[in-house]
Amino acid sequence: EKVVVSGVTYNKDEAKISVLRVPDRPGIAALLFKPLTEAGINVDMIVQNISHDSHTDMTFTVTKTDYKRALKLVKEIGDKIEAKEVVGDPNIAKVSIVGAGMRSHAGVASRMFEVLAQEGINIMMISTSEIKISCVVDIKYTELAVRVLHKEFGLGKDDIGEEK
Amino acid sequence: EKVVVSGVTYNKDEAKISVLRVPDRPGIAALLFKPLTEAGINVDMIVQNISHDSHTDMTFTVTKTDYKRALKLVKEIGDKIEAKEVVGDPNIAKVSIVGAGMRSHAGVASRMFEVLAQEGINIMMISTSEIKISCVVDIKYTELAVRVLHKEFGLGKDDIGEEK
Ligand SMILES: C[C@@H](O)[C@H](N)C(=O)O
Ligand SMILES: C[C@@H](O)[C@H](N)C(=O)O
């Protein structure tokens, strides 16, 4: 299908926090996000993949400004959600390809992943929406990732920007 | 902040496929999605969370029609991406809350997760974008999930619909 990749965006103001090996049962996700809401912490990405032996990890991103406060808060509620461990990493950036009409992400995704791989940029997390594929990478690779994605998708200077 | 949740969408035509414990090094994601693209398989969600001992799981969703073909293909390339196992589940649905101005997902997410928990609906996967929070649940809960989310966010009859 004719996919129109219209831009590359990046966000260097993110930090990720993961709660490891929480029980995969109803109510756990609610127990994690309610205190964050009450503390007025802005959450951007939320990612959870399938579980193993009824446990899974949940990761979310916050602004770098909120990182220390959010990490402290989540560590305090770790017991309530029976998390084995709570870990964080502020040295990340989110790099995204945006394109309307991505009925399938496979084609654009494979090009995006290939280009990052050629530069030795490891993909730490992936999340998609109808019009977007986002990868979390080490913050040191932000400019390189944006540059090679821009070239791969033949984008103009104006098609790159910080995520609003 | 004043979040406008404008709708609830659902998609009962999804099936998920996971490659388990792939090495977390550049190139693996590209090796997985290139053959899917070449086979013309439409991929919707792609989710990868953080890794443990340099390995991680990658999950993606396809249409129920493509499920058997996609699962067979991914099992064939499992060795190439050093996956410990390839598993799938066609009995899923994606249920999403859509809202412009969600500067933070935390508030809407915690209400969404709470409402699903009260009905005993387990959240199998989570993925977000700027305007959307999507949860993968057992397909048998689709209508119940949509009904209780519709009520929680005070939406009108027209604000519910199948994902386009
Ligand atoms: C892990 C967490 O998402 C859990 N499955 C829940 O429904 O809350
Ligand atoms: C697991 C996979 O995403 C790997 N990190 C890669 O960059 O391809």
Short mmCIF file of C-alpha atoms and ligand atoms in Angstrom, two decimals:
data_model
loop_
_atom_site.label_atom_id
_atom_site.label_comp_id
_atom_site.label_asym_id
_atom_site.label_seq_id
_atom_site.Cartn_x
_atom_site.Cartn_y
_atom_site.Cartn_z
CA GLU A 1 0.00 0.00 0.00
CA LYS A 2 1.13 3.52 -0.58
CA VAL A 3 2.24 4.68 2.84
CA VAL A 4 2.88 8.32 3.28
CA VAL A 5 5.54 8.77 5.92
CA SER A 6 5.17 12.43 6.68
CA GLY A 7 7.68 12.95 9.43
CA VAL A 8 10.15 11.93 12.07
CA THR A 9 9.68 13.18 15.63
CA TYR A 10 11.85 12.88 18.69
CA ASN A 11 11.43 13.48 22.40
CA LYS A 12 14.51 13.81 24.57
CA ASP A 13 12.55 14.75 27.64
CA GLU A 14 11.47 11.23 28.54
CA ALA A 15 12.58 8.87 31.27
CA LYS A 16 11.33 5.31 31.68
CA ILE A 17 10.23 3.50 34.83
CA SER A 18 9.51 -0.23 34.92
CA VAL A 19 7.81 -2.31 37.56
CA LEU A 20 9.13 -5.83 37.21
CA ARG A 21 7.25 -9.12 37.65
CA VAL A 22 3.90 -7.83 38.86
CA PRO A 23 1.07 -10.35 39.11
CA ASP A 24 -0.97 -10.43 35.92
CA ARG A 25 -4.39 -10.08 37.50
CA PRO A 26 -7.13 -7.45 37.28
CA GLY A 27 -6.53 -4.38 39.43
CA ILE A 28 -2.74 -4.22 39.35
CA ALA A 29 -2.52 -1.62 36.57
CA ALA A 30 -5.12 0.53 38.34
CA LEU A 31 -3.14 0.37 41.60
CA LEU A 32 -0.03 1.60 39.78
CA PHE A 33 -1.53 4.53 37.89
CA LYS A 34 -3.88 5.96 40.49
CA PRO A 35 -1.12 7.31 42.79
CA LEU A 36 0.72 8.74 39.78
CA THR A 37 -2.43 10.60 38.76
CA GLU A 38 -3.00 11.89 42.31
CA ALA A 39 0.61 13.11 42.43
CA GLY A 40 0.06 15.02 39.19
CA ILE A 41 2.78 13.11 37.35
CA ASN A 42 2.44 13.30 33.58
CA VAL A 43 2.71 9.87 32.01
CA ASP A 44 3.38 9.50 28.29
CA MET A 45 4.00 5.96 27.01
CA ILE A 46 2.57 2.93 28.80
CA VAL A 47 3.80 -0.45 27.60
CA GLN A 48 2.91 -3.94 28.80
CA ASN A 49 3.66 -7.11 26.89
CA ILE A 50 2.35 -10.65 27.48
CA SER A 51 2.93 -12.39 30.81
CA HIS A 52 4.94 -15.47 31.85
CA ASP A 53 3.91 -17.67 34.79
CA SER A 54 1.17 -15.09 35.51
CA HIS A 55 3.63 -12.22 35.94
CA THR A 56 4.62 -9.38 33.66
CA ASP A 57 6.52 -6.04 33.55
CA MET A 58 4.87 -2.66 33.11
CA THR A 59 6.85 0.29 31.80
CA PHE A 60 5.83 3.91 31.48
CA THR A 61 7.58 7.15 30.62
CA VAL A 62 7.51 10.47 32.42
CA THR A 63 9.28 13.77 31.84
CA LYS A 64 12.86 14.00 33.04
CA THR A 65 11.71 16.62 35.54
CA ASP A 66 9.20 14.22 37.11
CA TYR A 67 11.55 11.21 37.00
CA LYS A 68 13.04 11.25 40.53
CA ARG A 69 9.68 12.00 42.14
CA ALA A 70 7.88 9.32 40.12
CA LEU A 71 10.55 6.69 40.78
CA LYS A 72 10.37 7.35 44.53
CA LEU A 73 6.56 7.15 44.48
CA VAL A 74 6.49 3.88 42.52
CA LYS A 75 9.11 2.32 44.80
CA GLU A 76 6.86 3.18 47.76
CA ILE A 77 3.87 1.40 46.23
CA GLY A 78 5.98 -1.51 44.91
CA ASP A 79 4.83 -3.76 47.73
CA LYS A 80 1.16 -2.97 47.13
CA ILE A 81 1.46 -4.16 43.51
CA GLU A 82 3.78 -7.01 44.55
CA ALA A 83 6.52 -5.85 42.18
CA LYS A 84 9.76 -7.81 42.44
CA GLU A 85 11.70 -4.66 41.60
CA VAL A 86 11.28 -1.11 40.33
CA VAL A 87 13.91 0.20 37.92
CA GLY A 88 14.29 3.38 35.94
CA ASP A 89 16.44 4.97 33.23
CA PRO A 90 16.45 8.71 32.43
CA ASN A 91 18.97 8.38 29.60
CA ILE A 92 16.47 7.62 26.87
CA ALA A 93 14.80 9.30 23.94
CA LYS A 94 11.74 8.40 21.93
CA VAL A 95 12.13 8.50 18.15
CA SER A 96 9.01 8.09 16.00
CA ILE A 97 8.00 7.73 12.37
CA VAL A 98 4.67 9.34 11.59
CA GLY A 99 2.57 8.45 8.58
CA ALA A 100 -1.08 8.54 7.65
CA GLY A 101 -2.54 5.55 5.89
CA MET A 102 -0.27 3.02 7.62
CA ARG A 103 -2.82 0.27 7.23
CA SER A 104 0.04 -2.02 8.07
CA HIS A 105 3.03 -1.07 10.15
CA ALA A 106 5.13 -3.96 8.86
CA GLY A 107 6.70 -2.25 5.85
CA VAL A 108 7.54 1.03 7.53
CA ALA A 109 8.56 -0.76 10.72
CA SER A 110 10.98 -3.08 8.98
CA ARG A 111 12.66 -0.16 7.20
CA MET A 112 12.84 1.81 10.44
CA PHE A 113 14.28 -1.11 12.39
CA GLU A 114 16.75 -1.93 9.61
CA VAL A 115 18.09 1.60 9.44
CA LEU A 116 18.58 1.78 13.20
CA ALA A 117 20.28 -1.63 13.17
CA GLN A 118 22.73 -0.53 10.46
CA GLU A 119 23.90 2.22 12.78
CA GLY A 120 24.18 -0.19 15.71
CA ILE A 121 21.34 1.57 17.54
CA ASN A 122 19.61 -0.86 19.84
CA ILE A 123 15.82 -0.60 20.19
CA MET A 124 14.94 -0.75 23.91
CA MET A 125 11.14 -0.49 23.58
CA ILE A 126 8.57 -0.30 20.78
CA SER A 127 5.02 1.04 20.75
CA THR A 128 2.72 1.83 17.83
CA SER A 129 -0.49 3.64 17.05
CA GLU A 130 -2.48 3.93 13.81
CA ILE A 131 -0.26 6.68 12.49
CA LYS A 132 2.97 6.23 14.37
CA ILE A 133 5.79 3.81 15.22
CA SER A 134 7.82 4.81 18.29
CA CYS A 135 11.14 3.38 19.42
CA VAL A 136 12.89 4.11 22.70
CA VAL A 137 16.66 4.33 22.22
CA ASP A 138 19.65 5.51 24.24
CA ILE A 139 19.51 9.32 24.33
CA LYS A 140 23.02 9.55 22.88
CA TYR A 141 21.69 8.21 19.56
CA THR A 142 18.82 10.71 19.10
CA GLU A 143 20.40 12.92 16.42
CA LEU A 144 21.93 9.97 14.55
CA ALA A 145 18.60 8.10 14.58
CA VAL A 146 16.67 11.13 13.34
CA ARG A 147 19.23 11.82 10.61
CA VAL A 148 19.25 8.28 9.17
CA LEU A 149 15.46 7.94 9.39
CA HIS A 150 15.08 11.27 7.64
CA LYS A 151 17.32 10.03 4.84
CA GLU A 152 15.65 6.59 4.60
CA PHE A 153 12.19 8.07 4.20
CA GLY A 154 13.27 10.92 1.95
CA LEU A 155 11.89 13.61 4.18
CA GLY A 156 12.40 17.34 3.92
CA LYS A 157 14.03 19.55 6.54
CA ASP A 158 10.62 20.65 7.78
CA ASP A 159 9.46 17.08 8.40
CA ILE A 160 11.62 16.64 11.45
CA GLY A 161 10.71 18.00 14.78
CA GLU A 162 10.49 17.67 18.45
CA GLU A 163 7.39 15.84 19.53
CA LYS A 164 4.81 18.39 20.66
CA GLU B 1 -5.94 19.09 32.96
CA LYS B 2 -9.22 18.99 31.15
CA VAL B 3 -9.04 15.79 29.14
CA VAL B 4 -11.63 15.29 26.52
CA VAL B 5 -12.27 11.59 26.11
CA SER B 6 -14.15 11.56 22.87
CA GLY B 7 -14.71 7.88 22.30
CA VAL B 8 -14.24 4.20 22.89
CA THR B 9 -13.17 1.99 20.00
CA TYR B 10 -12.83 -1.77 19.74
CA ASN B 11 -11.28 -4.17 17.26
CA LYS B 12 -12.31 -7.82 17.38
CA ASP B 13 -10.38 -8.72 14.25
CA GLU B 14 -6.98 -8.92 15.92
CA ALA B 15 -4.78 -11.87 16.83
CA LYS B 16 -1.48 -11.59 18.69
CA ILE B 17 1.81 -13.34 17.97
CA SER B 18 4.77 -13.20 20.36
CA VAL B 19 8.39 -14.17 19.81
CA LEU B 20 9.80 -15.04 23.20
CA ARG B 21 13.29 -14.34 24.54
CA VAL B 22 14.96 -12.93 21.46
CA PRO B 23 18.43 -11.39 21.90
CA ASP B 24 18.19 -7.70 22.61
CA ARG B 25 20.69 -6.52 19.99
CA PRO B 26 20.42 -4.35 16.90
CA GLY B 27 18.98 -6.09 13.84
CA ILE B 28 16.64 -8.57 15.50
CA ALA B 29 13.49 -6.46 15.04
CA ALA B 30 14.37 -5.88 11.40
CA LEU B 31 14.85 -9.64 10.84
CA LEU B 32 11.37 -10.27 12.24
CA PHE B 33 9.41 -7.66 10.31
CA LYS B 34 11.04 -7.88 6.90
CA PRO B 35 9.56 -11.33 6.04
CA LEU B 36 6.16 -10.22 7.32
CA THR B 37 6.28 -7.25 4.97
CA GLU B 38 7.38 -9.38 2.03
CA ALA B 39 4.50 -11.80 2.72
CA GLY B 40 2.07 -8.88 2.64
CA ILE B 41 0.90 -9.50 6.19
CA ASN B 42 -0.78 -6.48 7.77
CA VAL B 43 0.65 -5.74 11.21
CA ASP B 44 -1.20 -3.46 13.59
CA MET B 45 0.23 -3.19 17.14
CA ILE B 46 3.90 -3.78 17.83
CA VAL B 47 4.90 -3.96 21.49
CA GLN B 48 8.31 -4.52 23.06
CA ASN B 49 9.11 -3.86 26.70
CA ILE B 50 12.52 -3.68 28.43
CA SER B 51 14.86 -6.66 28.35
CA HIS B 52 16.22 -9.00 31.04
CA ASP B 53 19.65 -10.66 30.73
CA SER B 54 19.86 -9.16 27.22
CA HIS B 55 16.71 -10.90 26.02
CA THR B 56 13.18 -9.68 25.50
CA ASP B 57 9.79 -10.61 23.96
CA MET B 58 8.30 -8.91 20.91
CA THR B 59 4.56 -9.06 20.27
CA PHE B 60 2.59 -7.86 17.29
CA THR B 61 -1.00 -8.16 16.13
CA VAL B 62 -2.36 -9.19 12.74
CA THR B 63 -5.88 -9.70 11.42
CA LYS B 64 -7.57 -12.97 12.31
CA THR B 65 -7.49 -13.86 8.61
CA ASP B 66 -3.69 -13.53 8.48
CA TYR B 67 -3.11 -15.22 11.83
CA LYS B 68 -2.39 -18.83 10.77
CA ARG B 69 -0.16 -17.74 7.86
CA ALA B 70 1.72 -15.22 10.01
CA LEU B 71 2.24 -17.69 12.86
CA LYS B 72 3.63 -20.29 10.43
CA LEU B 73 5.98 -17.74 8.87
CA VAL B 74 7.29 -16.48 12.21
CA LYS B 75 7.86 -20.03 13.44
CA GLU B 76 9.95 -20.66 10.32
CA ILE B 77 12.18 -17.67 11.01
CA GLY B 78 12.30 -18.32 14.78
CA ASP B 79 15.78 -19.81 14.53
CA LYS B 80 17.11 -16.84 12.56
CA ILE B 81 16.08 -14.45 15.34
CA GLU B 82 17.08 -16.97 18.01
CA ALA B 83 13.62 -16.97 19.59
CA LYS B 84 13.16 -19.47 22.40
CA GLU B 85 9.55 -19.93 21.37
CA VAL B 86 6.83 -18.44 19.17
CA VAL B 87 3.31 -18.32 20.60
CA GLY B 88 0.04 -16.86 19.41
CA ASP B 89 -3.52 -16.17 20.54
CA PRO B 90 -6.39 -15.31 18.18
CA ASN B 91 -8.95 -14.93 20.98
CA ILE B 92 -8.24 -11.30 21.71
CA ALA B 93 -9.74 -7.89 21.14
CA LYS B 94 -8.27 -4.43 21.40
CA VAL B 95 -10.30 -1.87 23.34
CA SER B 96 -9.21 1.77 23.27
CA ILE B 97 -10.02 5.12 24.86
CA VAL B 98 -9.53 8.03 22.52
CA GLY B 99 -9.07 11.60 23.68
CA ALA B 100 -7.46 14.72 22.37
CA GLY B 101 -5.45 16.77 24.82
CA MET B 102 -4.28 13.81 26.87
CA ARG B 103 -1.12 15.57 27.91
CA SER B 104 -0.85 12.88 30.49
CA HIS B 105 -2.27 9.40 30.16
CA ALA B 106 -2.15 8.73 33.89
CA GLY B 107 -5.61 10.06 34.82
CA VAL B 108 -7.52 8.48 31.97
CA ALA B 109 -5.47 5.31 32.20
CA SER B 110 -6.09 4.80 35.87
CA ARG B 111 -9.86 5.21 35.37
CA MET B 112 -9.80 2.85 32.40
CA PHE B 113 -7.77 0.23 34.27
CA GLU B 114 -9.95 0.58 37.39
CA VAL B 115 -13.19 0.08 35.48
CA LEU B 116 -11.85 -3.02 33.72
CA ALA B 117 -10.57 -4.41 37.03
CA GLN B 118 -13.98 -3.93 38.69
CA GLU B 119 -15.45 -6.22 36.04
CA GLY B 120 -12.66 -8.76 36.52
CA ILE B 121 -11.34 -8.11 33.01
CA ASN B 122 -7.61 -8.84 32.88
CA ILE B 123 -5.43 -6.55 30.77
CA MET B 124 -3.10 -8.71 28.66
CA MET B 125 -1.21 -5.90 26.87
CA ILE B 126 -1.12 -2.10 26.92
CA SER B 127 0.04 0.39 24.31
CA THR B 128 -0.49 4.14 24.10
CA SER B 129 -0.19 7.01 21.66
CA GLU B 130 -0.70 10.76 22.12
CA ILE B 131 -4.47 10.46 21.75
CA LYS B 132 -5.17 6.87 22.67
CA ILE B 133 -4.80 4.17 25.32
CA SER B 134 -5.27 0.62 24.02
CA CYS B 135 -5.72 -2.54 26.05
CA VAL B 136 -5.72 -6.08 24.71
CA VAL B 137 -8.29 -8.22 26.52
CA ASP B 138 -9.90 -11.64 26.04
CA ILE B 139 -12.32 -11.30 23.11
CA LYS B 140 -15.19 -12.57 25.27
CA TYR B 141 -15.05 -9.32 27.27
CA THR B 142 -15.27 -6.89 24.34
CA GLU B 143 -18.88 -5.78 24.75
CA LEU B 144 -18.67 -5.64 28.55
CA ALA B 145 -15.46 -3.58 28.38
CA VAL B 146 -16.93 -1.15 25.86
CA ARG B 147 -20.14 -0.79 27.89
CA VAL B 148 -18.43 -0.02 31.21
CA LEU B 149 -15.90 2.34 29.61
CA HIS B 150 -18.70 4.15 27.82
CA LYS B 151 -20.46 4.63 31.15
CA GLU B 152 -17.30 5.66 33.05
CA PHE B 153 -16.46 8.40 30.55
CA GLY B 154 -20.04 9.54 30.05
CA LEU B 155 -20.01 9.02 26.33
CA GLY B 156 -22.93 9.13 23.93
CA LYS B 157 -24.15 6.29 21.76
CA ASP B 158 -22.29 7.74 18.77
CA ASP B 159 -18.97 7.77 20.56
CA ILE B 160 -18.54 4.03 20.40
CA GLY B 161 -17.41 2.25 17.35
CA GLU B 162 -15.35 -0.32 15.67
CA GLU B 163 -11.81 0.83 15.07
CA LYS B 164 -11.43 1.93 11.44
C1 LIG C 1 -0.49 -6.41 34.80
C2 LIG C 1 -1.81 -5.75 34.81
O1 LIG C 1 -2.03 -5.06 33.62
C3 LIG C 1 -2.98 -6.65 35.05
N1 LIG C 1 -3.12 -7.64 34.01
C4 LIG C 1 -4.22 -5.81 35.18
O2 LIG C 1 -5.18 -6.08 34.55
O3 LIG C 1 -4.22 -4.87 35.90
C1 LIG C 2 14.69 -6.85 20.41
C2 LIG C 2 15.01 -5.95 19.27
O1 LIG C 2 14.14 -4.86 19.27
C3 LIG C 2 16.43 -5.41 19.29
N1 LIG C 2 16.69 -4.62 20.45
C4 LIG C 2 16.66 -4.61 18.03
O2 LIG C 2 17.09 -3.53 18.11
O3 LIG C 2 16.36 -5.07 16.98
#
